[in-house]
Each structure stands twice: as structure tokens, then as C-alpha cells.
């Protein structure tokens, strides 16, 4: 199996502070790799580097063999990398449906003139995107909320909407930054199933999550960060037994488990 | 949100029915000014309301459009109507060139850069007297369409003709803007307004779309400038002036920068007020400033959305 996402030696410095240093790992198709670590360990920074939001100072990111280091997010999206955000980045004043359709942007975009004059070609593209977006909303149980303004949704629902928007791109690599944060147990379980389902369809998933039960349950592989450095990696049961990890992060919770 | 069909219907009814209530032919003139301003403000709705970008220099494009109607017929012998279209293309091209570097800026920086652009255009128009005849202005030839209509038996007064002509132009402009709102490009513009970073991660080429919005709104402003020049048969560098840009932005903000119908009401109110309350003539700028401040403090979404929300109640 070929590696879809390959990160090597990735590091970034913010004004002299080494936020992330020499981090590397691989994600294969259908695999769920989780990045864990205490607050401030550099997980989101790592995500931002992989997804092109930050430009790393060192190292490289390869997508299906192609070097995509520091590439703008919109170009990465065209190459099949999509992500969600820890602090929601929803288009608040748009409807839930429009948010979902925006995930189909690359599919529904055409010539500007077609948009300005509502030519039939635009209508068929937009119509197709809308149909697919509605199906996707059903899948994350937001079908009934389609016409509502996004800002009126609950936090958990917005989390699902963001996942739907990311899935709309039909990504090959999906980066999920704390998808279950702020969700109740039922919602967490739903997201849990959804992630497993997406992975089963062959998508490479990179996950940051604080819910340890969820991480241990669904991850194939875990990368542990502390102070911006990788201190351990391996299968969930290996990582949870690693003394360095227990000391840095898992603490008593894992020791008692 | 008021739907596209309802918006167009309201606007069409307003254009068609208003003349029945005009006490004198002077009101045709005010009506046509409202439509001209409405057209420019609709362009700003696309830029400010959809895309979330600011411009304090759009009157500069009105200057380019207006002076095209004066200069191209005089020097190249073009028909004034063709000149207006050439002016719009020129404005679009200049907007594309200027927009590429300055749209990387955000917020205050973008405001200042566009402000600089507008002032630059008005200074060129005022100072290059060999071409533009300077600050005193220049004559604009007649469009000639009124005479053609007369030949086919449609005898309109000058102010009536311009009322209908600007009215139709405005409704077409509104239709195009409403089309854009509910289209892939419009969604992408509103998306990047909502969250630029999320827009990029769904594959939206943010720089390109901002530029498109800037160019489109420049074309609107240019056509508004041409309409103004053609109906006045005269144009001065004031059309490109700073105050003119501010007036348009104030109209957009007052009406509700996100909606075309709001743009119309903003334009209507701020065009009519100084005409009706002539006492305010000298205080017009103070009035503009006051309106802008009150909007920002009490109804940041603008008049129309705020009123709609009041009517519908707080629940959504």
C-alpha cells in the first residue's frame, strides 16, 4: 500500500520559539492516525503546517508522493486534502445547505459569466452540487436544518456540519482537528462511527482529539507530541503503555486503565 | 433574506409606479439620480456585502466611466453609448491591475489603498487640463437615444427619458447582482467573507474571487458614472472625488450592505434627503457622517435587515 500523506522533519519557529520540531509520520489509505499530546504540544500547529495555513521552517509534506510543502490550502484542496478546525470555521451568515454546498466549490465552479446571467450550465452544476450536499447533510443528520442559518445551530451540529463540508471535497486525506470537542457522549459516538466509515472507504485520516477513549478505540496508529517534539508513536496499546507518554500526558488516567 | 424574485418585483414596481406620485417633472430627475446611485451601490453590495472587502475609492471608476463618455467621442469619434461600454471595460481592466496588489491588504489598509486610488483618479482628472479641461469640467455629447424614440412616436421629456433609462439600467444591474448572490461564485464570495481560511480549505481561490468582485463592482461604478455624465451632458472631476466614494459607501451601509434591496433604499434615502431638506445642503457631509456613525452603532447590518428582523421578531 502506498503512503498517501508523508510528513518528515517538519518544524516551525515563531519568533525564536520552536513550536514544532522535527516531526515525521505516514498515513496510509484507510488508516486513522491520531496525534495526541498535552495542550500547547503543537498539535494544531502541526495541522496548520500540513494543511498549508502555516509555512513550515523545516521539513516536508508529501501528498501521494508529490511535495506539497507550504502549498496554499486551496491548491491542497484541489489535490484531495481537506480539513476541519478546532475552533469552528463555519460560514455563519450562510444557510446550513449553503455551507455544505461550499464544500462542492471545485465541482460547481464554472465561468463567471454563467454565474452573472444564470446560464443553464451554471444551474445544472449548482443543482448537482445541491443534491449531493443535501445527501451529505442527511448523512450527518442535518437534513432538517438545511434551510436554517448556520449561526442558529448548536455547537455539536456545527461540528458535524464542518465534517460534512470537508467530506464534500471527496478528500483522499482528511485532517480532523478535535471533531468531538464539545459534543456529548451520543454525538461523540456518532462522529466516531462516521470517521470509521470514511476511513473504511479508503480515505487517509489524521486526527487530533482529546477524547482518549475515542482515540484508543478508532486509531490504527498514534503519534504523541510534547513541547513540539514527537516523543512516541505506535499502536494504541503500545503508546498507552509507554512510560514517557504516561508521564507527559496520559498520567493517572491511563495508569489506572 | 428577501428572495430574488420578490426583490426584482419590488424594484420594478417602484420604478414603474413612482411617476404616478410625482408632483412635478423635477422628481423624474431625483428618481433617475436614485437609480444611478443605486446602480453604483449595487456594485458595492457585491464588493462589501458579498465579499466583505471595502473600497473608499470607487468614485474613481465613476470618473473613468464619466470621462470616457466625454473624451472618447471628442477624440476618437466614438458614439457616447459605445464610449460608456469602452469606459466600463477600461474601468474593469484598471480595477484588475490595481486590485491584484491591493486586495492582498485587509481592513484599514485596503480602505486606505482604495482611498488613494480614488484620489489619484480625481487628481489626474483635475490636473491634466490638456485632456480633461481641468477642474471646470467638460461637455458630454448627447446619447441620441431620446431622438430615436421620438421618431418611433415615444415623446419623452429629457428628465423622463433619463428616469426610464436609468431605472431600466438599475433593475438590470440588480438582476445581475442577485444572480451572482445565488451562484457558485456568489457563494464563494460570501464564504470567504465568513471565513477566509475555511474558504481556502474548500478550494476557493480567494485572491482570484476577491479580484473578480472588485472588477465587477468597478464596472457598476463606471456605468453609473457614464449615466451621470450622459444625463447631465457635463462632467467635472468631482464625480471621482473622495466625497462621492464616501456617499456611496454610506448608502450601502445605511441600506444594508448585504442586500440589493437595501442598496436601493440606502441610495433612495440619501439621494432624496438633501434634495428635500434643502436646509441641510451645507450640512450634507455632517449628515453623511452622522448616518454612518448611527448605522455602525445601532444597526450594523443596515436599515433593511434590521427592520426586517424587527418585523419578523427575534426568533430565527
XYZ file of C-alpha atoms in Angstrom:
573
model
C 0.000 0.000 0.000
C 1.369 3.400 -0.933
C 1.603 6.140 1.646
C -0.864 8.958 0.979
C 0.427 11.503 3.454
C 4.070 11.592 4.385
C 5.345 14.166 6.859
C 9.055 14.321 7.566
C 11.255 16.523 9.711
C 8.504 19.136 9.960
C 9.276 22.128 12.175
C 8.286 25.752 12.628
C 9.673 28.636 14.628
C 7.601 31.547 15.898
C 9.901 34.459 16.722
C 12.699 32.244 18.056
C 10.356 29.789 19.766
C 10.449 26.316 18.283
C 6.755 25.470 18.316
C 7.147 22.196 16.457
C 10.402 20.399 15.799
C 11.356 17.516 13.559
C 8.023 15.704 13.441
C 7.515 12.912 10.945
C 4.997 10.123 10.283
C 2.990 8.492 7.487
C -0.688 7.921 6.870
C -1.861 5.190 4.501
C -5.216 4.968 2.723
C -7.945 3.749 5.044
C -5.794 4.337 8.095
C -6.668 6.537 11.076
C -3.622 8.165 12.622
C -4.139 10.246 15.758
C -1.913 12.988 17.051
C -2.142 13.372 20.809
C -0.326 15.421 23.387
C -0.938 17.924 26.196
C -2.325 21.391 25.475
C 0.268 23.502 23.712
C 2.156 20.459 22.461
C 1.860 21.777 18.897
C -0.891 19.565 17.502
C -2.895 22.311 15.841
C 0.287 23.998 14.652
C 1.264 20.715 13.034
C -2.150 20.568 11.345
C -1.798 24.128 10.142
C 1.555 23.310 8.563
C 0.292 20.187 6.840
C -2.784 21.983 5.503
C -0.772 24.950 4.212
C -2.072 27.548 6.662
C 1.405 27.989 8.163
C 4.611 27.705 6.178
C 6.970 25.304 7.964
C 10.570 26.420 8.569
C 11.941 22.920 8.056
C 10.856 19.571 6.719
C 8.466 18.458 4.055
C 4.904 17.302 3.442
C 4.231 14.834 0.654
C 0.779 14.066 -0.701
C 0.705 10.835 -2.672
C 4.391 11.265 -3.438
C 4.133 14.902 -4.520
C 5.954 17.512 -2.448
C 3.266 19.938 -1.279
C 5.174 21.715 1.479
C 3.918 25.287 2.070
C 1.383 24.961 -0.711
C -1.676 27.212 -0.346
C -4.704 25.423 1.184
C -6.853 25.980 -1.905
C -4.312 24.145 -4.054
C -4.096 21.346 -1.493
C -7.881 21.084 -1.612
C -7.603 20.523 -5.364
C -5.159 17.705 -4.676
C -7.540 15.986 -2.297
C -6.566 17.260 1.155
C -9.335 18.627 3.291
C -9.662 19.561 6.957
C -11.816 20.757 9.826
C -10.898 23.277 12.506
C -10.577 23.100 16.256
C -12.266 26.475 16.684
C -15.150 26.287 14.234
C -14.706 27.974 10.882
C -18.275 27.897 9.648
C -19.724 30.431 7.216
C -22.051 31.761 9.894
C -24.345 34.013 7.864
C -24.951 31.396 5.190
C -27.527 28.639 5.479
C -26.558 25.135 6.538
C -27.185 23.958 2.980
C -25.011 26.717 1.512
C -22.235 25.742 3.910
C -22.431 22.181 2.689
C -22.607 23.258 -0.968
C -19.486 25.379 -0.495
C -17.650 22.104 0.069
C -18.522 21.261 -3.532
C -16.981 24.533 -4.712
C -14.432 22.924 -7.021
C -17.137 20.807 -8.572
C -19.698 23.582 -9.089
C -17.399 26.418 -10.199
C -17.616 27.496 -13.825
C -17.169 30.623 -15.901
C -18.106 33.878 -14.140
C -20.440 34.956 -16.938
C -22.565 31.853 -16.425
C -22.969 32.906 -12.788
C -23.805 36.538 -13.547
C -26.539 35.639 -16.035
C -27.668 32.339 -14.506
C -26.973 30.400 -17.676
C -28.268 26.803 -17.834
C -24.742 25.397 -17.452
C -24.454 27.118 -14.059
C -27.867 25.876 -12.972
C -27.054 22.253 -13.766
C -23.706 22.437 -11.942
C -25.211 24.165 -8.915
C -28.214 21.834 -8.942
C -25.977 18.780 -8.861
C -23.937 20.238 -6.007
C -27.127 20.973 -4.077
C -28.426 17.419 -4.485
C -25.141 15.981 -3.257
C -24.968 18.500 -0.419
C -28.447 17.528 0.770
C -27.477 13.848 0.743
C -24.380 14.673 2.753
C -26.427 16.656 5.291
C -28.691 13.642 5.723
C -25.625 11.553 6.411
C -24.591 13.820 9.315
C -28.232 14.147 10.439
C -28.586 17.803 9.495
C -31.104 17.261 6.711
C -33.884 19.016 8.607
C -31.740 22.051 9.329
C -30.748 22.644 5.684
C -32.525 25.981 5.276
C -31.549 27.384 8.675
C -28.860 29.986 9.074
C -25.719 28.224 10.288
C -25.320 30.558 13.271
C -28.558 29.187 14.745
C -27.165 25.654 15.123
C -25.789 24.093 18.292
C -22.063 23.587 18.697
C -22.250 19.843 18.146
C -24.331 20.322 14.999
C -21.813 22.838 13.641
C -19.035 20.312 14.262
C -20.932 17.804 12.129
C -21.562 20.467 9.503
C -17.838 21.135 9.282
C -17.140 17.462 8.816
C -19.808 17.339 6.101
C -18.220 20.300 4.343
C -14.820 18.636 4.491
C -16.255 15.364 3.161
C -17.913 17.219 0.295
C -14.476 17.604 -1.270
C -14.288 13.811 -1.522
C -10.822 14.024 0.008
C -8.097 11.417 -0.148
C -6.580 12.809 3.034
C -8.772 14.222 5.789
C -7.447 16.202 8.733
C -9.829 16.390 11.686
C -8.929 18.798 14.469
C -10.851 17.789 17.589
C -14.043 16.746 15.807
C -15.690 15.590 19.035
C -14.746 18.551 21.233
C -17.799 19.991 22.949
C -20.009 17.120 21.864
C -21.997 14.931 24.243
C -21.483 11.179 24.503
C -24.087 10.335 21.865
C -22.724 12.868 19.406
C -19.199 11.662 20.030
C -20.216 8.134 19.233
C -21.861 9.272 16.007
C -18.751 11.125 14.925
C -16.749 8.098 15.907
C -18.815 5.907 13.538
C -18.647 8.494 10.789
C -14.851 8.663 10.959
C -14.537 4.868 10.886
C -16.889 4.741 7.926
C -14.910 7.373 5.998
C -11.648 5.587 6.732
C -13.164 2.311 5.561
C -13.847 3.949 2.202
C -10.085 4.368 1.748
C -9.503 7.903 2.999
C -6.352 8.565 4.994
C -7.381 10.260 8.233
C -5.244 12.327 10.552
C -6.969 13.101 13.812
C -6.328 15.369 16.752
C -8.611 14.521 19.638
C -8.695 14.923 23.397
C -11.232 12.186 23.994
C -8.764 9.404 24.857
C -11.358 6.638 24.784
C -12.257 7.584 21.252
C -8.617 7.852 20.185
C -7.720 4.470 21.647
C -10.771 2.872 20.086
C -10.537 4.059 16.490
C -6.866 4.824 15.810
C -4.622 2.439 13.897
C -1.578 4.421 14.853
C -0.854 7.170 17.358
C 1.758 9.928 17.294
C 2.488 11.600 20.617
C 3.728 15.173 20.765
C 5.096 17.041 23.750
C 6.645 20.501 23.638
C 6.560 20.370 19.858
C 8.511 17.138 19.574
C 7.460 13.615 18.812
C 8.091 11.594 21.974
C 6.473 8.348 20.915
C 4.455 6.613 18.253
C 2.926 3.233 17.643
C -0.217 1.208 18.024
C -2.694 2.452 20.658
C -1.835 -0.270 23.181
C 1.902 0.334 22.771
C 1.555 4.077 23.198
C -0.661 3.819 26.260
C 1.989 1.664 27.947
C 4.920 3.900 27.019
C 6.250 5.455 30.272
C 7.280 8.679 28.504
C 3.744 9.148 27.247
C 2.186 8.396 30.599
C 4.439 10.925 32.227
C 3.868 13.649 29.662
C 0.224 13.293 29.021
C -1.888 10.351 29.926
C -0.961 10.437 33.583
C -3.066 8.580 36.108
C -5.988 8.061 33.760
C -4.033 5.636 31.604
C -2.164 4.119 34.508
C -5.473 3.065 36.027
C -6.944 1.891 32.743
C -33.461 37.122 3.171
C -35.856 38.578 0.636
C -35.806 36.326 -2.414
C -34.571 37.315 -5.827
C -37.992 37.301 -7.449
C -39.570 39.418 -4.715
C -36.696 41.901 -4.800
C -36.937 42.335 -8.569
C -40.703 42.678 -8.360
C -40.485 45.380 -5.673
C -37.849 47.281 -7.650
C -39.782 47.044 -10.917
C -42.972 48.253 -9.225
C -41.096 51.152 -7.640
C -39.630 52.187 -10.983
C -42.939 51.917 -12.838
C -45.341 53.239 -10.209
C -43.363 56.100 -8.684
C -44.014 58.587 -11.535
C -47.758 58.463 -10.738
C -46.954 60.210 -7.470
C -44.580 62.829 -8.846
C -45.928 66.349 -8.167
C -43.611 67.850 -10.801
C -41.196 66.796 -13.514
C -38.320 67.706 -11.181
C -38.936 64.408 -9.404
C -38.025 62.471 -12.529
C -34.600 63.964 -12.114
C -34.348 62.856 -8.487
C -35.651 59.423 -9.431
C -33.018 58.984 -12.078
C -30.298 60.107 -9.650
C -31.533 57.480 -7.192
C -31.214 54.773 -9.866
C -27.745 55.915 -10.882
C -26.614 55.873 -7.257
C -28.477 52.604 -6.756
C -26.500 51.049 -9.589
C -23.157 52.085 -8.115
C -24.237 50.993 -4.628
C -25.363 47.606 -6.002
C -21.785 47.176 -7.213
C -20.594 47.992 -3.711
C -23.036 45.444 -2.279
C -21.163 42.814 -4.280
C -17.806 44.034 -3.002
C -18.715 44.946 0.589
C -21.779 42.839 1.291
C -20.914 39.627 -0.518
C -17.114 39.577 -0.454
C -16.559 41.601 2.723
C -13.966 43.867 1.137
C -14.005 47.659 1.416
C -13.372 50.362 -1.130
C -13.267 54.080 -0.417
C -12.260 54.910 -3.959
C -14.989 53.585 -6.209
C -15.910 57.066 -7.421
C -12.592 56.871 -9.243
C -14.162 54.294 -11.563
C -17.205 56.548 -11.981
C -14.748 59.235 -13.082
C -13.237 56.878 -15.649
C -16.698 55.913 -16.915
C -17.920 59.502 -16.988
C -14.891 60.981 -18.697
C -14.891 58.157 -21.240
C -18.264 59.476 -22.410
C -16.774 62.958 -22.805
C -13.344 62.179 -24.204
C -13.812 59.163 -26.465
C -16.472 60.840 -28.642
C -14.450 64.067 -28.799
C -11.094 62.491 -29.660
C -11.913 59.173 -31.317
C -15.346 59.976 -32.674
C -16.974 57.107 -30.786
C -20.698 57.104 -30.135
C -21.300 58.109 -26.472
C -23.112 54.827 -25.808
C -20.157 52.836 -27.125
C -17.891 55.148 -25.126
C -19.722 54.161 -21.933
C -19.119 50.475 -22.705
C -15.449 51.100 -23.555
C -15.220 53.086 -20.303
C -16.661 50.135 -18.368
C -14.138 47.758 -19.946
C -11.350 50.229 -19.176
C -12.528 50.527 -15.563
C -12.639 46.749 -15.272
C -9.109 46.472 -16.668
C -7.792 49.156 -14.315
C -9.593 47.536 -11.380
C -7.927 44.244 -12.290
C -4.463 45.853 -12.396
C -4.940 47.898 -9.228
C -6.835 45.169 -7.399
C -4.184 42.490 -7.794
C -1.709 44.102 -5.415
C -4.079 45.969 -3.077
C -6.605 43.221 -2.437
C -3.921 41.363 -0.527
C -4.423 44.041 2.091
C -7.122 43.720 4.709
C -9.359 46.107 6.645
C -7.938 49.570 7.217
C -5.035 49.002 4.863
C -7.336 48.120 1.983
C -9.512 51.139 2.806
C -6.512 53.468 2.625
C -5.178 51.915 -0.585
C -8.520 52.248 -2.378
C -8.902 55.754 -0.980
C -5.535 56.597 -2.503
C -6.631 55.183 -5.839
C -9.792 57.307 -5.896
C -7.919 60.479 -5.028
C -5.335 59.691 -7.685
C -8.001 59.446 -10.382
C -9.711 62.674 -9.340
C -6.359 64.490 -9.239
C -5.449 63.306 -12.722
C -8.844 64.430 -13.999
C -8.427 67.844 -12.364
C -4.790 68.430 -13.273
C -4.390 67.064 -16.792
C -6.237 70.040 -18.240
C -4.848 69.485 -21.756
C -7.004 66.382 -21.945
C -9.815 66.849 -19.420
C -10.172 70.651 -19.470
C -9.374 70.619 -15.757
C -11.491 71.317 -12.665
C -14.165 73.270 -14.560
C -15.354 70.129 -16.260
C -16.086 69.130 -19.799
C -19.132 68.767 -22.013
C -20.556 65.355 -22.802
C -22.340 64.737 -26.127
C -25.957 63.643 -26.274
C -26.665 59.922 -26.216
C -29.141 60.393 -29.084
C -31.448 57.612 -27.990
C -34.215 60.038 -26.996
C -34.409 61.349 -30.565
C -34.652 57.817 -31.900
C -37.535 57.115 -29.519
C -39.196 60.317 -30.718
C -39.038 59.025 -34.281
C -40.981 55.917 -33.299
C -43.576 58.104 -31.607
C -42.388 57.935 -27.990
C -42.103 61.563 -26.995
C -40.443 61.865 -23.591
C -39.101 64.941 -21.855
C -35.402 64.876 -21.134
C -35.871 64.101 -17.435
C -38.492 61.466 -18.218
C -36.179 59.741 -20.673
C -33.346 59.577 -18.167
C -35.672 58.378 -15.440
C -36.688 55.354 -17.510
C -33.260 54.734 -18.939
C -31.538 54.774 -15.519
C -34.403 52.821 -13.995
C -34.035 50.016 -16.518
C -30.245 50.048 -16.141
C -30.623 49.802 -12.367
C -33.080 46.891 -12.495
C -30.785 45.015 -14.879
C -27.871 45.714 -12.538
C -29.913 44.451 -9.603
C -30.864 41.305 -11.538
C -27.213 40.516 -12.295
C -26.193 41.114 -8.676
C -28.992 38.859 -7.426
C -27.974 36.185 -9.924
C -24.444 36.367 -8.593
C -25.624 36.051 -4.982
C -27.156 32.652 -5.635
C -24.423 31.167 -7.803
C -21.192 29.268 -7.198
C -19.142 32.486 -7.399
C -21.531 34.326 -5.092
C -21.428 31.514 -2.544
C -17.642 31.502 -2.725
C -17.540 35.277 -2.154
C -19.852 35.027 0.839
C -17.841 32.075 2.107
C -14.557 33.963 2.033
C -16.360 36.834 3.756
C -17.404 34.431 6.516
C -14.053 32.708 6.978
C -11.194 33.229 4.610
C -9.245 30.301 5.967
C -12.158 27.889 5.671
C -12.847 29.198 2.169
C -9.298 28.335 1.161
C -9.542 24.846 2.599
C -12.586 24.044 0.450
C -10.575 25.011 -2.614
C -11.691 28.612 -3.130
C -9.057 30.714 -4.859
C -9.583 33.646 -2.512
C -7.318 36.113 -4.327
C -8.978 35.464 -7.668
C -12.519 35.760 -6.328
C -11.826 38.988 -4.459
C -10.396 40.389 -7.661
C -13.479 39.340 -9.610
C -15.740 41.083 -7.096
C -13.567 44.208 -7.273
C -13.666 44.264 -11.074
C -17.434 43.695 -11.207
C -18.113 46.459 -8.711
C -15.773 48.773 -10.653
C -17.807 48.141 -13.813
C -21.002 49.042 -11.936
C -19.421 52.289 -10.682
C -18.107 53.083 -14.155
C -21.539 52.627 -15.757
C -23.093 54.781 -13.032
C -20.516 57.484 -13.798
C -21.302 57.241 -17.515
C -25.054 57.503 -16.878
C -24.490 60.564 -14.710
C -22.275 62.238 -17.311
C -24.666 61.450 -20.168
C -27.750 62.781 -18.443
C -26.028 65.916 -17.147
C -24.330 66.377 -20.554
C -21.461 67.656 -18.474
C -18.916 66.212 -16.073
C -16.413 67.584 -13.560
C -13.637 65.823 -11.608
C -15.929 65.937 -8.562
C -17.615 62.784 -9.838
C -14.425 60.902 -8.954
C -13.974 62.777 -5.681
C -13.492 61.349 -2.232
C -16.887 62.581 -1.009
C -18.614 60.775 -3.835
C -16.985 57.479 -2.835
C -17.960 58.049 0.783
C -21.522 58.865 -0.221
C -21.859 55.529 -1.985
C -20.345 53.534 0.848
C -22.677 55.315 3.285
C -25.664 54.444 1.103
C -24.577 50.799 1.047
C -24.035 50.666 4.795
C -27.260 52.519 5.585
C -29.386 50.253 3.422
C -27.642 47.062 4.464
C -24.506 46.206 2.560
C -25.570 42.600 2.134
C -28.750 43.170 0.173
C -29.588 44.678 -3.199
C -32.943 45.943 -1.951
C -31.117 47.579 0.939
C -28.760 49.228 -1.546
C -31.757 50.758 -3.263
C -33.252 52.129 -0.062
C -29.884 53.486 1.058
C -29.480 55.217 -2.282
C -33.065 56.484 -2.243
C -32.870 57.942 1.245
C -29.513 59.635 0.897
C -30.255 60.959 -2.591
C -33.646 62.354 -1.622
C -32.837 63.802 1.789
C -30.508 66.601 0.649
C -32.965 67.482 -2.155
C -35.997 67.598 0.096
C -34.347 69.180 3.087
C -32.519 71.936 1.279
C -31.784 73.465 4.681
C -29.307 70.649 5.113
C -27.434 71.498 1.931
C -24.488 72.943 3.801
C -24.539 70.204 6.366
C -24.732 67.335 3.908
C -21.354 65.956 4.868
C -22.150 66.168 8.552
C -25.372 64.304 7.820
C -23.467 61.583 5.963
C -21.046 61.180 8.826
C -23.864 61.054 11.331
C -25.766 58.434 9.340
C -22.641 56.298 9.064
C -21.939 56.539 12.803
C -25.511 55.774 13.836
C -25.586 52.783 11.486
C -22.387 51.395 12.922
C -23.618 51.845 16.485
C -27.271 50.810 16.266
C -27.715 48.663 13.193
C -24.548 47.215 11.848
C -26.442 45.095 9.334
C -28.020 48.209 7.843
C -31.524 49.590 7.737
C -33.310 46.933 5.724
C -32.072 43.791 7.513
C -32.601 45.478 10.896
C -36.167 46.466 10.045
C -36.928 43.021 8.614
C -35.672 41.432 11.798
C -37.881 43.729 13.886
C -40.907 42.763 11.813
C -40.209 39.054 11.943
C -39.383 39.141 15.621
C -36.273 37.889 17.317
C -36.715 34.195 16.542
C -34.975 32.776 13.513
